[in-house]
Coordinates of N, CA and C in Angstrom, one line a residue:
V1 N 85.6 101.8 110.6 CA 84.4 103.2 109.9 C 83.8 104.3 110.7
W2 N 83.3 103.7 111.9 CA 82.3 104.4 112.5 C 82.7 105.2 112.8
A3 N 84.3 105.5 113.3 CA 85.2 106.7 114.0 C 85.0 107.8 112.8
A4 N 85.2 107.0 112.0 CA 85.9 108.3 111.4 C 84.7 109.2 110.3
L5 N 83.6 108.2 110.5 CA 82.2 109.0 109.7 C 82.0 109.7 111.0
K6 N 82.1 109.8 112.6 CA 82.0 111.0 113.2 C 82.7 111.9 113.4
A7 N 83.6 112.0 113.2 CA 84.6 112.8 112.8 C 84.6 113.7 111.7
T8 N 84.3 113.0 110.7 CA 84.0 114.0 109.2 C 82.4 114.5 109.4
H9 N 81.5 114.0 110.3 CA 80.8 114.4 110.3 C 80.7 115.7 111.5
F10 N 81.9 115.5 112.0 CA 82.3 117.2 113.4 C 83.0 118.1 112.3
F11 N 83.2 117.5 111.6 CA 84.3 118.9 110.6 C 83.2 119.4 109.9
K12 N 82.2 118.7 109.0 CA 81.4 119.2 108.1 C 80.4 120.2 109.0
H13 N 80.1 120.1 110.1 CA 79.4 120.7 111.1 C 79.3 121.5 111.1
E14 N 81.3 122.2 111.2 CA 81.7 123.4 111.7 C 82.2 123.8 110.9
S15 N 82.2 123.5 109.7 CA 82.9 124.3 108.1 C 81.7 125.2 108.6
C16 N 82.8 126.4 108.0 CA 81.6 127.9 108.2 C 81.4 128.2 106.7
G17 N 82.0 127.4 105.8 CA 81.4 127.5 104.1 C 82.0 128.3 103.5
K18 N 83.3 129.0 103.6 CA 83.6 130.1 103.1 C 84.2 129.6 101.6
C19 N 85.2 128.2 102.0 CA 85.4 127.9 101.1 C 85.2 127.2 100.4
T20 N 85.2 126.7 98.9 CA 84.8 125.2 98.3 C 85.2 124.4 98.9
P21 N 86.6 124.3 98.8 CA 87.4 123.1 99.4 C 87.0 122.2 100.4
C22 N 86.4 123.0 101.8 CA 86.2 122.8 102.6 C 84.9 122.3 102.7
R23 N 83.8 123.3 102.3 CA 82.6 123.3 102.3 C 82.4 121.8 101.6
E24 N 82.3 121.9 100.1 CA 82.3 120.7 99.8 C 82.7 119.7 99.8
G25 N 83.5 119.4 100.7 CA 84.8 118.2 100.5 C 84.1 118.1 101.8
T26 N 84.2 118.3 102.8 CA 83.7 117.8 103.7 C 82.6 117.3 103.7
F27 N 81.0 118.4 102.9 CA 80.5 117.2 102.4 C 80.4 115.6 101.8
W28 N 81.7 115.8 100.9 CA 81.4 114.7 100.1 C 81.8 113.4 101.2
L29 N 83.4 114.2 102.1 CA 83.7 112.5 102.6 C 82.7 112.5 103.8
D30 N 81.8 113.2 104.3 CA 80.7 112.5 105.2 C 79.8 111.6 104.1
K31 N 79.1 112.1 103.5 CA 78.3 111.5 101.9 C 79.3 110.2 102.1
L32 N 80.2 110.6 101.0 CA 81.0 108.7 101.5 C 80.9 107.9 102.1
L33 N 80.9 108.5 103.9 CA 82.0 107.3 104.7 C 80.1 107.2 104.9
H34 N 79.4 108.1 105.2 CA 77.5 107.4 105.1 C 77.3 105.7 104.5
R35 N 77.8 106.7 103.7 CA 77.1 105.4 102.3 C 78.0 104.0 102.6
I36 N 79.3 103.8 102.8 CA 80.0 102.6 103.6 C 79.7 102.2 104.3
Y37 N 79.2 103.3 105.9 CA 79.0 102.4 107.2 C 77.5 101.7 107.4
H38 N 76.8 102.4 105.9 CA 75.1 102.5 106.4 C 74.8 101.2 105.3
G39 N 76.5 100.3 104.3 CA 76.1 99.1 104.1 C 75.7 99.4 102.7
H40 N 76.3 100.7 101.6 CA 76.2 100.8 100.3 C 77.2 101.1 99.8
G41 N 78.1 101.1 100.4 CA 79.7 101.5 100.0 C 79.5 100.8 98.7
T42 N 80.4 101.6 97.8 CA 81.2 100.6 96.6 C 82.8 100.5 96.5
P43 N 83.3 99.4 96.1 CA 84.6 99.6 95.8 C 85.1 101.6 95.6
R44 N 84.6 102.2 94.2 CA 84.7 102.7 94.0 C 84.8 103.7 94.5
D45 N 83.9 103.6 96.0 CA 83.8 104.4 96.9 C 84.6 105.1 98.0
L46 N 85.3 104.1 98.1 CA 87.0 103.6 98.8 C 88.1 104.8 97.9
E47 N 88.4 104.6 97.3 CA 89.0 105.4 95.6 C 88.6 107.1 95.6
V48 N 87.5 106.9 96.0 CA 86.6 108.7 95.7 C 87.1 109.5 97.2
L49 N 86.3 108.8 98.1 CA 87.0 109.1 99.5 C 88.3 109.7 99.6
Q50 N 89.2 108.3 99.1 CA 90.7 108.9 99.4 C 91.2 110.1 98.2
S51 N 90.9 110.1 97.0 CA 90.9 111.3 96.1 C 90.5 112.7 96.7
V52 N 89.0 112.5 97.5 CA 88.6 114.3 97.5 C 89.6 114.6 99.1
A53 N 89.7 113.7 99.9 CA 90.5 114.2 101.2 C 92.2 114.4 100.4
R54 N 92.6 114.0 99.5 CA 93.9 114.3 98.8 C 93.6 115.4 98.4
N55 N 92.3 116.3 98.2 CA 92.7 117.3 96.8 C 91.9 117.9 97.9
I56 N 91.7 118.1 99.2 CA 91.2 118.9 100.1 C 92.4 119.9 100.8
Q57 N 93.3 119.1 100.9 CA 94.4 119.0 101.9 C 95.4 120.5 100.5
G58 N 95.4 121.4 101.5 CA 96.2 122.8 100.7 C 95.7 123.7 100.2
K59 N 94.7 123.4 100.1 CA 93.6 124.1 99.4 C 92.3 124.9 100.3
C60 N 92.8 125.2 101.7 CA 91.2 125.8 102.5 C 91.7 126.9 102.9
L61 N 90.7 127.8 103.6 CA 91.5 129.5 104.0 C 91.9 129.2 105.1
C62 N 91.2 128.0 106.1 CA 92.0 128.0 107.6 C 92.6 126.4 108.2
A63 N 92.5 125.9 109.1 CA 93.0 125.0 109.3 C 92.1 123.8 109.6
L64 N 90.7 124.2 110.0 CA 89.6 123.1 110.1 C 89.7 122.4 108.4
G65 N 89.9 123.0 106.8 CA 89.6 122.1 106.1 C 90.6 121.3 106.5
E66 N 91.7 121.5 106.8 CA 93.2 120.6 107.4 C 92.8 119.7 107.7
F67 N 92.4 119.8 108.2 CA 92.4 118.9 109.5 C 90.9 117.7 109.4
A68 N 90.3 118.3 108.7 CA 89.1 117.4 108.6 C 89.9 115.7 107.6
T69 N 90.7 116.2 106.7 CA 91.3 115.3 106.1 C 91.8 114.1 106.9
S70 N 92.6 114.7 107.7 CA 93.5 113.8 109.0 C 92.9 112.2 108.9
P71 N 91.5 112.7 109.8 CA 91.3 111.5 110.5 C 90.4 110.7 109.0
V72 N 90.4 110.6 107.5 CA 89.6 110.2 106.7 C 91.3 109.7 106.1
I73 N 92.1 109.9 106.0 CA 93.4 109.4 105.1 C 94.1 108.6 106.9
S74 N 94.2 109.3 107.8 CA 94.5 107.7 108.8 C 94.0 107.0 109.1
F75 N 92.3 106.4 108.9 CA 91.6 105.6 109.3 C 91.6 105.0 107.9
V76 N 91.5 104.9 106.8 CA 91.5 104.3 105.3 C 92.9 103.5 105.5
K77 N 94.3 104.8 105.8 CA 95.3 104.4 105.3 C 95.4 102.7 106.6
H78 N 94.6 103.2 108.2 CA 95.6 102.2 109.5 C 94.4 100.6 109.2
F79 N 93.5 101.0 108.5 CA 92.3 100.2 108.9 C 91.5 100.1 107.7
M80 N 91.9 100.2 106.8 CA 91.9 99.8 104.9 C 91.0 97.7 105.0
P81 N 91.6 97.2 105.7 CA 90.2 95.9 106.2 C 89.1 95.9 106.4
E82 N 88.5 96.6 107.1 CA 87.9 97.3 107.7 C 86.5 97.8 107.4
F83 N 87.2 98.8 106.1 CA 86.5 99.4 105.2 C 86.2 98.8 103.8
Q84 N 86.8 97.9 103.8 CA 86.8 96.7 102.4 C 86.3 95.5 102.9
A85 N 85.9 95.1 104.1 CA 85.0 94.7 105.0 C 83.5 95.1 104.7
K86 N 83.5 96.1 104.5 CA 82.2 97.1 105.2 C 82.0 97.7 103.6
V87 N 82.4 97.5 102.5 CA 82.3 97.8 101.8 C 82.1 95.6 101.0
A88 N 82.2 95.2 100.9 CA 82.0 93.7 100.9 C 80.9 93.1 101.5
Q89 N 80.3 93.1 102.6 CA 79.3 93.0 103.0 C 78.2 94.5 101.8
A90 N 78.1 95.1 101.6 CA 77.1 95.7 101.3 C 76.5 95.5 100.4
R91 N 74.8 96.1 100.3 CA 73.3 95.7 100.2 C 73.0 97.0 98.9
P92 N 72.9 96.3 97.7 CA 72.2 97.2 96.7 C 71.7 98.0 97.0
E93 N 71.7 100.1 97.2 CA 70.8 100.8 97.7 C 69.1 100.3 96.9
A94 N 68.2 100.5 97.6 CA 67.1 100.4 96.7 C 66.8 101.5 96.4
V95 N 66.0 100.9 95.4 CA 65.7 102.1 94.4 C 64.1 102.7 94.2
P96 N 63.5 103.7 94.2 CA 62.1 103.9 94.9 C 61.3 103.6 93.7
A97 N 60.7 102.8 93.6 CA 58.9 102.3 92.7 C 58.4 103.9 91.9
D98 N 58.1 103.9 91.0 CA 57.5 104.4 89.4 C 56.0 105.0 89.6

């Protein structure tokens, strides 16, 4: 999970922002992986993570957006038990007091 987060963070940082799928997609991939890694992920986050990655593919102006999905898709495919374990150990996010 850590490696997927670091790879995704790199692609988010390198995105030029000219095309929406890459700009928004890498932002959401990074946000979802950050939430999962830091113990706030849900089973739904795993579904959304895969959906976002699939929806970026084939819609970017350059290769960076295409490559940004590869680590996520590959890590989730080959290391799903690790992702599921992180989600199973998740604790609810703190809600600020009013």
